[in-house]
Amino acid sequence: MATRLRRNLTTASVAGASEAGTSVSRTSVSGTSVSGTSDASGGGTAVADRFGDAAVRVRGLRRAFGDQVVLDGLDLTVAPGEFVALLGRSGSGKSTLLRVLGGFDHEVDGQVLAARSRSVVFQEARLLPWRRLLPNVTLGLTGRDAGERGRAALAEVGLSGRERSWPVTLSGGEAQRVALARALVREPELLMLDEPFGALDALTRIRMHALLQRLCRRHRPAVLFVTHDVDEAILLADRVLVLTAGRFSLDVAVDVASPRRRTDPAFDRLRTLLLAELGVDDLPESTH
């Protein structure tokens, strides 16, 4: 059932999540970004190994760029292992939120708590063209088993035997597979994806959806998935949020039986609800 959120209410919290940390002004999210990954290892109020039963806990998050307020007192809780899709019109603040949680944007007000182990996958794979695939995957990893872990990660995404290939030889889908391998080799508690399949063709996207689902079942990170594609959100997520004017205007569980099919009436009802919240009329002009 959908939960509509008035501007003076917080988003629905995940059952069992407990308060942790201290509200701060000008919160700084600690962490080191490495070519598409954020593997936080520093101190600070914004990073914790685990707080209560949540991988993400945000309270009163505000981000402004000059006079333009992008995130306006935002509240969010993501449970461990939960897959949350984030929808919103262009410019609504989706990518801004991911940058804050990933440790790339420090100029915020409010309480921001995120799991210490975090990885980010962007729309572009952001591979280093002067390094072969295995060094791209293991970038920043330490320990004698780094190479072994990198080869296992490439095998998981279907690229076993390609360790010495150069990024220039990859298709778009293969490059994103490497980006997923690089993110998951770190066994993150929080995986953030910013429209990772937006530049792929339709058939490749379908294959990547299935791969992402398999990887998430195996590794069980909490996932925050930004997309413009309503169907993609319903197919993948446990829960879908719509970001409107800096706040969540809709928070809805995806109650569609597996395997999820677009022909399922429940799928169609949820699609219609989400499109309406986004201000999109789903009917073609000829049917008006």
PDB file of C-alpha atoms in Angstrom:
ATOM      1  CA  MET A   1       0.000   0.000   0.000  1.00  0.00           C
ATOM      2  CA  ALA A   2       1.325   3.433  -0.886  1.00  0.00           C
ATOM      3  CA  THR A   3       1.995   6.005   1.793  1.00  0.00           C
ATOM      4  CA  ARG A   4       1.549   9.601   0.688  1.00  0.00           C
ATOM      5  CA  LEU A   5       3.782  11.985   2.568  1.00  0.00           C
ATOM      6  CA  ARG A   6       2.780  15.542   3.351  1.00  0.00           C
ATOM      7  CA  ARG A   7       5.641  18.037   3.446  1.00  0.00           C
ATOM      8  CA  ASN A   8       5.488  18.258   7.235  1.00  0.00           C
ATOM      9  CA  LEU A   9       5.800  14.481   7.778  1.00  0.00           C
ATOM     10  CA  THR A  10       8.785  12.153   7.647  1.00  0.00           C
ATOM     11  CA  THR A  11       9.055   9.211   5.292  1.00  0.00           C
ATOM     12  CA  ALA A  12       7.876   5.857   6.568  1.00  0.00           C
ATOM     13  CA  SER A  13      10.682   4.258   8.592  1.00  0.00           C
ATOM     14  CA  VAL A  14      11.563   0.610   8.212  1.00  0.00           C
ATOM     15  CA  ALA A  15      10.128  -1.380  11.099  1.00  0.00           C
ATOM     16  CA  GLY A  16      12.689  -2.021  13.817  1.00  0.00           C
ATOM     17  CA  ALA A  17      15.091   0.747  12.812  1.00  0.00           C
ATOM     18  CA  SER A  18      16.419   2.589  15.810  1.00  0.00           C
ATOM     19  CA  GLU A  19      17.794   6.091  16.209  1.00  0.00           C
ATOM     20  CA  ALA A  20      21.550   6.372  16.262  1.00  0.00           C
ATOM     21  CA  GLY A  21      24.117   9.093  15.961  1.00  0.00           C
ATOM     22  CA  THR A  22      23.783  12.767  16.684  1.00  0.00           C
ATOM     23  CA  SER A  23      22.128  15.400  14.547  1.00  0.00           C
ATOM     24  CA  VAL A  24      24.736  17.759  13.171  1.00  0.00           C
ATOM     25  CA  SER A  25      24.894  20.922  11.152  1.00  0.00           C
ATOM     26  CA  ARG A  26      27.133  20.883   8.102  1.00  0.00           C
ATOM     27  CA  THR A  27      27.493  17.123   8.306  1.00  0.00           C
ATOM     28  CA  SER A  28      30.599  15.809   6.587  1.00  0.00           C
ATOM     29  CA  VAL A  29      30.391  12.315   5.127  1.00  0.00           C
ATOM     30  CA  SER A  30      33.777  10.703   5.571  1.00  0.00           C
ATOM     31  CA  GLY A  31      35.164   8.448   2.913  1.00  0.00           C
ATOM     32  CA  THR A  32      37.605   8.116   0.051  1.00  0.00           C
ATOM     33  CA  SER A  33      36.261   7.962  -3.481  1.00  0.00           C
ATOM     34  CA  VAL A  34      38.203   5.717  -5.844  1.00  0.00           C
ATOM     35  CA  SER A  35      37.124   5.730  -9.500  1.00  0.00           C
ATOM     36  CA  GLY A  36      33.474   5.035  -8.964  1.00  0.00           C
ATOM     37  CA  THR A  37      33.673   3.509  -5.492  1.00  0.00           C
ATOM     38  CA  SER A  38      33.360   5.003  -2.062  1.00  0.00           C
ATOM     39  CA  ASP A  39      35.011   2.844   0.559  1.00  0.00           C
ATOM     40  CA  ALA A  40      34.626   4.853   3.740  1.00  0.00           C
ATOM     41  CA  SER A  41      37.123   4.122   6.434  1.00  0.00           C
ATOM     42  CA  GLY A  42      37.424   7.335   8.365  1.00  0.00           C
ATOM     43  CA  GLY A  43      35.700   8.568  11.493  1.00  0.00           C
ATOM     44  CA  GLY A  44      33.029  11.209  11.753  1.00  0.00           C
ATOM     45  CA  THR A  45      29.402  11.322  12.713  1.00  0.00           C
ATOM     46  CA  ALA A  46      28.223  10.348   9.240  1.00  0.00           C
ATOM     47  CA  VAL A  47      29.830   6.922   9.086  1.00  0.00           C
ATOM     48  CA  ALA A  48      29.059   3.888  11.225  1.00  0.00           C
ATOM     49  CA  ASP A  49      29.685   0.152  11.009  1.00  0.00           C
ATOM     50  CA  ARG A  50      25.987  -0.417  11.741  1.00  0.00           C
ATOM     51  CA  PHE A  51      23.435   1.671  13.566  1.00  0.00           C
ATOM     52  CA  GLY A  52      20.346  -0.091  14.755  1.00  0.00           C
ATOM     53  CA  ASP A  53      18.785  -2.062  11.907  1.00  0.00           C
ATOM     54  CA  ALA A  54      19.544   0.398   9.128  1.00  0.00           C
ATOM     55  CA  ALA A  55      22.162   0.766   6.391  1.00  0.00           C
ATOM     56  CA  VAL A  56      21.088   4.380   5.787  1.00  0.00           C
ATOM     57  CA  ARG A  57      19.488   6.833   8.162  1.00  0.00           C
ATOM     58  CA  VAL A  58      18.975  10.426   7.062  1.00  0.00           C
ATOM     59  CA  ARG A  59      17.106  13.052   9.070  1.00  0.00           C
ATOM     60  CA  GLY A  60      16.405  16.623   8.003  1.00  0.00           C
ATOM     61  CA  LEU A  61      18.877  16.571   5.110  1.00  0.00           C
ATOM     62  CA  ARG A  62      19.118  19.914   3.351  1.00  0.00           C
ATOM     63  CA  ARG A  63      21.302  20.714   0.351  1.00  0.00           C
ATOM     64  CA  ALA A  64      21.217  24.068  -1.367  1.00  0.00           C
ATOM     65  CA  PHE A  65      23.237  25.455  -4.235  1.00  0.00           C
ATOM     66  CA  GLY A  66      23.138  29.182  -3.611  1.00  0.00           C
ATOM     67  CA  ASP A  67      19.458  30.132  -3.423  1.00  0.00           C
ATOM     68  CA  GLN A  68      18.311  26.871  -5.029  1.00  0.00           C
ATOM     69  CA  VAL A  69      17.246  24.276  -2.448  1.00  0.00           C
ATOM     70  CA  VAL A  70      17.548  20.779  -3.939  1.00  0.00           C
ATOM     71  CA  LEU A  71      16.983  18.619  -0.835  1.00  0.00           C
ATOM     72  CA  ASP A  72      14.635  20.202   1.673  1.00  0.00           C
ATOM     73  CA  GLY A  73      14.596  18.496   5.057  1.00  0.00           C
ATOM     74  CA  LEU A  74      14.761  14.994   3.583  1.00  0.00           C
ATOM     75  CA  ASP A  75      14.234  11.887   5.759  1.00  0.00           C
ATOM     76  CA  LEU A  76      15.191   8.371   4.663  1.00  0.00           C
ATOM     77  CA  THR A  77      15.779   4.948   6.214  1.00  0.00           C
ATOM     78  CA  VAL A  78      17.054   1.931   4.271  1.00  0.00           C
ATOM     79  CA  ALA A  79      17.220  -1.461   6.001  1.00  0.00           C
ATOM     80  CA  PRO A  80      20.107  -3.900   5.512  1.00  0.00           C
ATOM     81  CA  GLY A  81      19.498  -5.956   2.372  1.00  0.00           C
ATOM     82  CA  GLU A  82      16.607  -3.750   1.223  1.00  0.00           C
ATOM     83  CA  PHE A  83      16.451  -2.723  -2.453  1.00  0.00           C
ATOM     84  CA  VAL A  84      15.066   0.812  -2.754  1.00  0.00           C
ATOM     85  CA  ALA A  85      14.456   2.467  -6.127  1.00  0.00           C
ATOM     86  CA  LEU A  86      14.420   6.256  -6.327  1.00  0.00           C
ATOM     87  CA  LEU A  87      12.349   8.012  -8.983  1.00  0.00           C
ATOM     88  CA  GLY A  88      11.936  11.691  -9.683  1.00  0.00           C
ATOM     89  CA  ARG A  89      11.878  14.234 -12.448  1.00  0.00           C
ATOM     90  CA  SER A  90      15.169  15.545 -13.812  1.00  0.00           C
ATOM     91  CA  GLY A  91      16.693  17.967 -11.331  1.00  0.00           C
ATOM     92  CA  SER A  92      14.691  16.618  -8.384  1.00  0.00           C
ATOM     93  CA  GLY A  93      17.836  15.796  -6.383  1.00  0.00           C
ATOM     94  CA  LYS A  94      18.228  12.035  -6.904  1.00  0.00           C
ATOM     95  CA  SER A  95      21.888  12.148  -7.871  1.00  0.00           C
ATOM     96  CA  THR A  96      22.552  14.802  -5.238  1.00  0.00           C
ATOM     97  CA  LEU A  97      21.306  12.421  -2.558  1.00  0.00           C
ATOM     98  CA  LEU A  98      23.592   9.654  -3.816  1.00  0.00           C
ATOM     99  CA  ARG A  99      26.580  11.993  -3.828  1.00  0.00           C
ATOM    100  CA  VAL A 100      25.903  12.893  -0.208  1.00  0.00           C
ATOM    101  CA  LEU A 101      25.539   9.271   0.887  1.00  0.00           C
ATOM    102  CA  GLY A 102      28.596   8.264  -1.126  1.00  0.00           C
ATOM    103  CA  GLY A 103      30.790  10.867   0.550  1.00  0.00           C
ATOM    104  CA  PHE A 104      31.268  13.066  -2.504  1.00  0.00           C
ATOM    105  CA  ASP A 105      29.292  16.090  -1.226  1.00  0.00           C
ATOM    106  CA  HIS A 106      30.013  17.530   2.217  1.00  0.00           C
ATOM    107  CA  GLU A 107      28.095  20.804   2.060  1.00  0.00           C
ATOM    108  CA  VAL A 108      24.864  19.653   3.690  1.00  0.00           C
ATOM    109  CA  ASP A 109      22.814  20.288   6.812  1.00  0.00           C
ATOM    110  CA  GLY A 110      21.138  17.564   8.862  1.00  0.00           C
ATOM    111  CA  GLN A 111      21.873  14.067  10.094  1.00  0.00           C
ATOM    112  CA  VAL A 112      23.444  11.687   7.580  1.00  0.00           C
ATOM    113  CA  LEU A 113      24.374   8.171   8.661  1.00  0.00           C
ATOM    114  CA  ALA A 114      25.538   5.555   6.164  1.00  0.00           C
ATOM    115  CA  ALA A 115      27.163   2.158   6.475  1.00  0.00           C
ATOM    116  CA  ARG A 116      30.943   2.362   6.554  1.00  0.00           C
ATOM    117  CA  SER A 117      31.354   0.037   3.558  1.00  0.00           C
ATOM    118  CA  ARG A 118      29.808   1.705   0.498  1.00  0.00           C
ATOM    119  CA  SER A 119      30.203   1.401  -3.273  1.00  0.00           C
ATOM    120  CA  VAL A 120      28.803   3.485  -6.117  1.00  0.00           C
ATOM    121  CA  VAL A 121      28.089   2.520  -9.739  1.00  0.00           C
ATOM    122  CA  PHE A 122      27.480   5.377 -12.168  1.00  0.00           C
ATOM    123  CA  GLN A 123      25.807   5.554 -15.561  1.00  0.00           C
ATOM    124  CA  GLU A 124      29.277   5.561 -17.129  1.00  0.00           C
ATOM    125  CA  ALA A 125      31.482   2.632 -16.106  1.00  0.00           C
ATOM    126  CA  ARG A 126      34.400   4.997 -15.386  1.00  0.00           C
ATOM    127  CA  LEU A 127      37.062   2.387 -16.030  1.00  0.00           C
ATOM    128  CA  LEU A 128      40.691   3.479 -16.237  1.00  0.00           C
ATOM    129  CA  PRO A 129      41.588   3.009 -19.928  1.00  0.00           C
ATOM    130  CA  TRP A 130      45.297   2.492 -19.207  1.00  0.00           C
ATOM    131  CA  ARG A 131      44.633  -0.471 -16.898  1.00  0.00           C
ATOM    132  CA  ARG A 132      43.457  -3.953 -17.793  1.00  0.00           C
ATOM    133  CA  LEU A 133      40.218  -5.304 -16.337  1.00  0.00           C
ATOM    134  CA  LEU A 134      41.620  -7.064 -13.280  1.00  0.00           C
ATOM    135  CA  PRO A 135      43.522  -3.982 -12.013  1.00  0.00           C
ATOM    136  CA  ASN A 136      40.380  -1.920 -12.664  1.00  0.00           C
ATOM    137  CA  VAL A 137      38.330  -4.254 -10.470  1.00  0.00           C
ATOM    138  CA  THR A 138      40.914  -4.466  -7.673  1.00  0.00           C
ATOM    139  CA  LEU A 139      41.704  -0.729  -7.674  1.00  0.00           C
ATOM    140  CA  GLY A 140      42.334   0.288  -4.068  1.00  0.00           C
ATOM    141  CA  LEU A 141      42.073  -3.239  -2.669  1.00  0.00           C
ATOM    142  CA  THR A 142      44.793  -4.425  -0.307  1.00  0.00           C
ATOM    143  CA  GLY A 143      45.850  -7.864   0.839  1.00  0.00           C
ATOM    144  CA  ARG A 144      47.481 -10.851  -0.805  1.00  0.00           C
ATOM    145  CA  ASP A 145      44.123 -12.181  -1.981  1.00  0.00           C
ATOM    146  CA  ALA A 146      43.162  -9.027  -3.912  1.00  0.00           C
ATOM    147  CA  GLY A 147      43.850 -10.630  -7.283  1.00  0.00           C
ATOM    148  CA  GLU A 148      41.937 -13.775  -6.381  1.00  0.00           C
ATOM    149  CA  ARG A 149      38.968 -11.712  -5.216  1.00  0.00           C
ATOM    150  CA  GLY A 150      39.079  -9.651  -8.402  1.00  0.00           C
ATOM    151  CA  ARG A 151      39.073 -12.742 -10.627  1.00  0.00           C
ATOM    152  CA  ALA A 152      36.153 -14.185  -8.657  1.00  0.00           C
ATOM    153  CA  ALA A 153      34.235 -10.916  -9.058  1.00  0.00           C
ATOM    154  CA  LEU A 154      34.798 -10.906 -12.826  1.00  0.00           C
ATOM    155  CA  ALA A 155      33.626 -14.527 -12.987  1.00  0.00           C
ATOM    156  CA  GLU A 156      30.448 -13.536 -11.110  1.00  0.00           C
ATOM    157  CA  VAL A 157      29.550 -11.015 -13.805  1.00  0.00           C
ATOM    158  CA  GLY A 158      30.297 -13.429 -16.652  1.00  0.00           C
ATOM    159  CA  LEU A 159      33.741 -12.112 -17.620  1.00  0.00           C
ATOM    160  CA  SER A 160      35.951 -14.977 -16.506  1.00  0.00           C
ATOM    161  CA  GLY A 161      39.076 -15.158 -18.662  1.00  0.00           C
ATOM    162  CA  ARG A 162      38.901 -11.455 -19.564  1.00  0.00           C
ATOM    163  CA  GLU A 163      41.185 -10.283 -16.745  1.00  0.00           C
ATOM    164  CA  ARG A 164      43.864  -9.003 -19.157  1.00  0.00           C
ATOM    165  CA  SER A 165      41.463  -7.346 -21.600  1.00  0.00           C
ATOM    166  CA  TRP A 166      41.592  -3.585 -22.066  1.00  0.00           C
ATOM    167  CA  PRO A 167      38.482  -1.442 -21.367  1.00  0.00           C
ATOM    168  CA  VAL A 168      38.473  -0.201 -24.970  1.00  0.00           C
ATOM    169  CA  THR A 169      37.614  -3.736 -26.157  1.00  0.00           C
ATOM    170  CA  LEU A 170      34.391  -3.916 -24.112  1.00  0.00           C
ATOM    171  CA  SER A 171      30.811  -3.287 -25.145  1.00  0.00           C
ATOM    172  CA  GLY A 172      28.703  -0.934 -23.008  1.00  0.00           C
ATOM    173  CA  GLY A 173      27.093  -3.830 -21.178  1.00  0.00           C
ATOM    174  CA  GLU A 174      30.452  -5.503 -20.528  1.00  0.00           C
ATOM    175  CA  ALA A 175      31.884  -2.271 -19.158  1.00  0.00           C
ATOM    176  CA  GLN A 176      28.987  -1.996 -16.710  1.00  0.00           C
ATOM    177  CA  ARG A 177      29.579  -5.610 -15.681  1.00  0.00           C
ATOM    178  CA  VAL A 178      33.123  -4.641 -14.752  1.00  0.00           C
ATOM    179  CA  ALA A 179      31.795  -1.641 -12.818  1.00  0.00           C
ATOM    180  CA  LEU A 180      29.487  -3.979 -10.875  1.00  0.00           C
ATOM    181  CA  ALA A 181      32.372  -6.356 -10.199  1.00  0.00           C
ATOM    182  CA  ARG A 182      34.497  -3.463  -8.920  1.00  0.00           C
ATOM    183  CA  ALA A 183      31.718  -2.341  -6.609  1.00  0.00           C
ATOM    184  CA  LEU A 184      30.823  -5.765  -5.204  1.00  0.00           C
ATOM    185  CA  VAL A 185      34.366  -7.098  -4.752  1.00  0.00           C
ATOM    186  CA  ARG A 186      34.473  -4.839  -1.695  1.00  0.00           C
ATOM    187  CA  GLU A 187      31.409  -6.585  -0.204  1.00  0.00           C
ATOM    188  CA  PRO A 188      29.669  -3.275   0.532  1.00  0.00           C
ATOM    189  CA  GLU A 189      26.866  -3.006   3.048  1.00  0.00           C
ATOM    190  CA  LEU A 190      25.442  -0.215   0.888  1.00  0.00           C
ATOM    191  CA  LEU A 191      25.436  -0.303  -2.922  1.00  0.00           C
ATOM    192  CA  MET A 192      24.346   2.866  -4.709  1.00  0.00           C
ATOM    193  CA  LEU A 193      23.597   2.889  -8.436  1.00  0.00           C
ATOM    194  CA  ASP A 194      22.986   6.087 -10.394  1.00  0.00           C
ATOM    195  CA  GLU A 195      21.091   5.139 -13.582  1.00  0.00           C
ATOM    196  CA  PRO A 196      23.628   2.376 -14.295  1.00  0.00           C
ATOM    197  CA  PHE A 197      21.736   0.953 -17.280  1.00  0.00           C
ATOM    198  CA  GLY A 198      20.474   4.213 -18.777  1.00  0.00           C
ATOM    199  CA  ALA A 199      22.848   4.162 -21.747  1.00  0.00           C
ATOM    200  CA  LEU A 200      22.309   0.493 -22.645  1.00  0.00           C
ATOM    201  CA  ASP A 201      20.045  -0.928 -25.337  1.00  0.00           C
ATOM    202  CA  ALA A 202      16.805  -2.648 -24.308  1.00  0.00           C
ATOM    203  CA  LEU A 203      18.030  -6.251 -24.599  1.00  0.00           C
ATOM    204  CA  THR A 204      21.245  -5.541 -22.701  1.00  0.00           C
ATOM    205  CA  ARG A 205      19.232  -3.807 -19.963  1.00  0.00           C
ATOM    206  CA  ILE A 206      17.099  -6.928 -19.511  1.00  0.00           C
ATOM    207  CA  ARG A 207      20.226  -9.051 -19.117  1.00  0.00           C
ATOM    208  CA  MET A 208      21.715  -6.546 -16.670  1.00  0.00           C
ATOM    209  CA  HIS A 209      18.516  -6.567 -14.597  1.00  0.00           C
ATOM    210  CA  ALA A 210      18.780 -10.330 -14.197  1.00  0.00           C
ATOM    211  CA  LEU A 211      22.481 -10.094 -13.357  1.00  0.00           C
ATOM    212  CA  LEU A 212      21.932  -7.384 -10.739  1.00  0.00           C
ATOM    213  CA  GLN A 213      19.178  -9.424  -9.105  1.00  0.00           C
ATOM    214  CA  ARG A 214      21.437 -12.482  -8.896  1.00  0.00           C
ATOM    215  CA  LEU A 215      24.315 -10.468  -7.462  1.00  0.00           C
ATOM    216  CA  CYS A 216      22.120  -8.794  -4.863  1.00  0.00           C
ATOM    217  CA  ARG A 217      20.695 -12.134  -3.733  1.00  0.00           C
ATOM    218  CA  ARG A 218      24.246 -13.440  -3.337  1.00  0.00           C
ATOM    219  CA  HIS A 219      25.864 -10.451  -1.621  1.00  0.00           C
ATOM    220  CA  ARG A 220      22.810  -8.971   0.167  1.00  0.00           C
ATOM    221  CA  PRO A 221      23.813  -5.298   0.255  1.00  0.00           C
ATOM    222  CA  ALA A 222      21.292  -2.581   0.914  1.00  0.00           C
ATOM    223  CA  VAL A 223      20.683  -0.952  -2.487  1.00  0.00           C
ATOM    224  CA  LEU A 224      19.683   2.572  -3.428  1.00  0.00           C
ATOM    225  CA  PHE A 225      18.950   2.571  -7.152  1.00  0.00           C
ATOM    226  CA  VAL A 226      18.330   5.821  -9.036  1.00  0.00           C
ATOM    227  CA  THR A 227      16.402   5.500 -12.289  1.00  0.00           C
ATOM    228  CA  HIS A 228      14.060   7.389 -14.604  1.00  0.00           C
ATOM    229  CA  ASP A 229      12.477   4.125 -15.747  1.00  0.00           C
ATOM    230  CA  VAL A 230       9.301   3.285 -13.803  1.00  0.00           C
ATOM    231  CA  ASP A 231       9.161  -0.284 -15.117  1.00  0.00           C
ATOM    232  CA  GLU A 232      12.791  -0.839 -14.122  1.00  0.00           C
ATOM    233  CA  ALA A 233      12.034   0.337 -10.590  1.00  0.00           C
ATOM    234  CA  ILE A 234       9.081  -2.043 -10.251  1.00  0.00           C
ATOM    235  CA  LEU A 235      10.994  -4.985 -11.712  1.00  0.00           C
ATOM    236  CA  LEU A 236      13.957  -4.645  -9.342  1.00  0.00           C
ATOM    237  CA  ALA A 237      12.978  -2.960  -6.084  1.00  0.00           C
ATOM    238  CA  ASP A 238      11.366  -3.947  -2.817  1.00  0.00           C
ATOM    239  CA  ARG A 239      10.226  -0.370  -2.367  1.00  0.00           C
ATOM    240  CA  VAL A 240       9.943   2.703  -4.591  1.00  0.00           C
ATOM    241  CA  LEU A 241      10.294   6.334  -3.512  1.00  0.00           C
ATOM    242  CA  VAL A 242       9.351   9.388  -5.560  1.00  0.00           C
ATOM    243  CA  LEU A 243      11.355  12.544  -4.901  1.00  0.00           C
ATOM    244  CA  THR A 244       9.403  15.738  -5.469  1.00  0.00           C
ATOM    245  CA  ALA A 245      10.550  19.269  -4.602  1.00  0.00           C
ATOM    246  CA  GLY A 246      13.238  18.007  -2.264  1.00  0.00           C
ATOM    247  CA  ARG A 247      10.991  15.656  -0.268  1.00  0.00           C
ATOM    248  CA  PHE A 248       9.626  12.155  -0.756  1.00  0.00           C
ATOM    249  CA  SER A 249       6.064  12.525  -1.987  1.00  0.00           C
ATOM    250  CA  LEU A 250       5.385   8.794  -2.323  1.00  0.00           C
ATOM    251  CA  ASP A 251       6.735   5.730  -0.533  1.00  0.00           C
ATOM    252  CA  VAL A 252       5.319   2.436  -1.795  1.00  0.00           C
ATOM    253  CA  ALA A 253       6.172  -1.236  -1.330  1.00  0.00           C
ATOM    254  CA  VAL A 254       6.362  -3.280  -4.540  1.00  0.00           C
ATOM    255  CA  ASP A 255       3.667  -5.859  -3.928  1.00  0.00           C
ATOM    256  CA  VAL A 256       3.952  -7.712  -7.235  1.00  0.00           C
ATOM    257  CA  ALA A 257       4.328 -11.490  -7.359  1.00  0.00           C
ATOM    258  CA  SER A 258       7.583 -12.999  -8.635  1.00  0.00           C
ATOM    259  CA  PRO A 259       8.573 -13.435 -11.341  1.00  0.00           C
ATOM    260  CA  ARG A 260       7.425  -9.879 -11.999  1.00  0.00           C
ATOM    261  CA  ARG A 261       5.776  -9.384 -15.357  1.00  0.00           C
ATOM    262  CA  ARG A 262       4.545  -6.211 -16.996  1.00  0.00           C
ATOM    263  CA  THR A 263       1.300  -8.016 -17.877  1.00  0.00           C
ATOM    264  CA  ASP A 264       0.473  -8.553 -14.186  1.00  0.00           C
ATOM    265  CA  PRO A 265      -2.470  -6.292 -13.167  1.00  0.00           C
ATOM    266  CA  ALA A 266      -0.628  -5.423  -9.929  1.00  0.00           C
ATOM    267  CA  PHE A 267       2.366  -4.290 -11.988  1.00  0.00           C
ATOM    268  CA  ASP A 268       0.129  -2.127 -14.146  1.00  0.00           C
ATOM    269  CA  ARG A 269      -1.613  -0.549 -11.144  1.00  0.00           C
ATOM    270  CA  LEU A 270       1.699   0.357  -9.528  1.00  0.00           C
ATOM    271  CA  ARG A 271       3.048   1.734 -12.802  1.00  0.00           C
ATOM    272  CA  THR A 272      -0.030   3.937 -13.167  1.00  0.00           C
ATOM    273  CA  LEU A 273       0.319   5.199  -9.591  1.00  0.00           C
ATOM    274  CA  LEU A 274       3.996   6.050 -10.018  1.00  0.00           C
ATOM    275  CA  LEU A 275       3.508   7.736 -13.391  1.00  0.00           C
ATOM    276  CA  ALA A 276       0.713   9.841 -11.940  1.00  0.00           C
ATOM    277  CA  GLU A 277       2.954  10.881  -9.057  1.00  0.00           C
ATOM    278  CA  LEU A 278       5.612  11.870 -11.579  1.00  0.00           C
ATOM    279  CA  GLY A 279       3.057  13.908 -13.508  1.00  0.00           C
ATOM    280  CA  VAL A 280       3.030  11.623 -16.543  1.00  0.00           C
ATOM    281  CA  ASP A 281      -0.125  10.548 -18.360  1.00  0.00           C
ATOM    282  CA  ASP A 282       0.331   6.874 -19.289  1.00  0.00           C
ATOM    283  CA  LEU A 283      -2.395   6.898 -21.936  1.00  0.00           C
ATOM    284  CA  PRO A 284      -1.551   7.553 -25.595  1.00  0.00           C
ATOM    285  CA  GLU A 285      -3.311  10.543 -27.154  1.00  0.00           C
ATOM    286  CA  SER A 286      -5.494   8.357 -29.373  1.00  0.00           C
ATOM    287  CA  THR A 287      -7.245   6.891 -26.326  1.00  0.00           C
ATOM    288  CA  HIS A 288      -8.254  10.210 -24.748  1.00  0.00           C
TER     289      HIS A 288
END
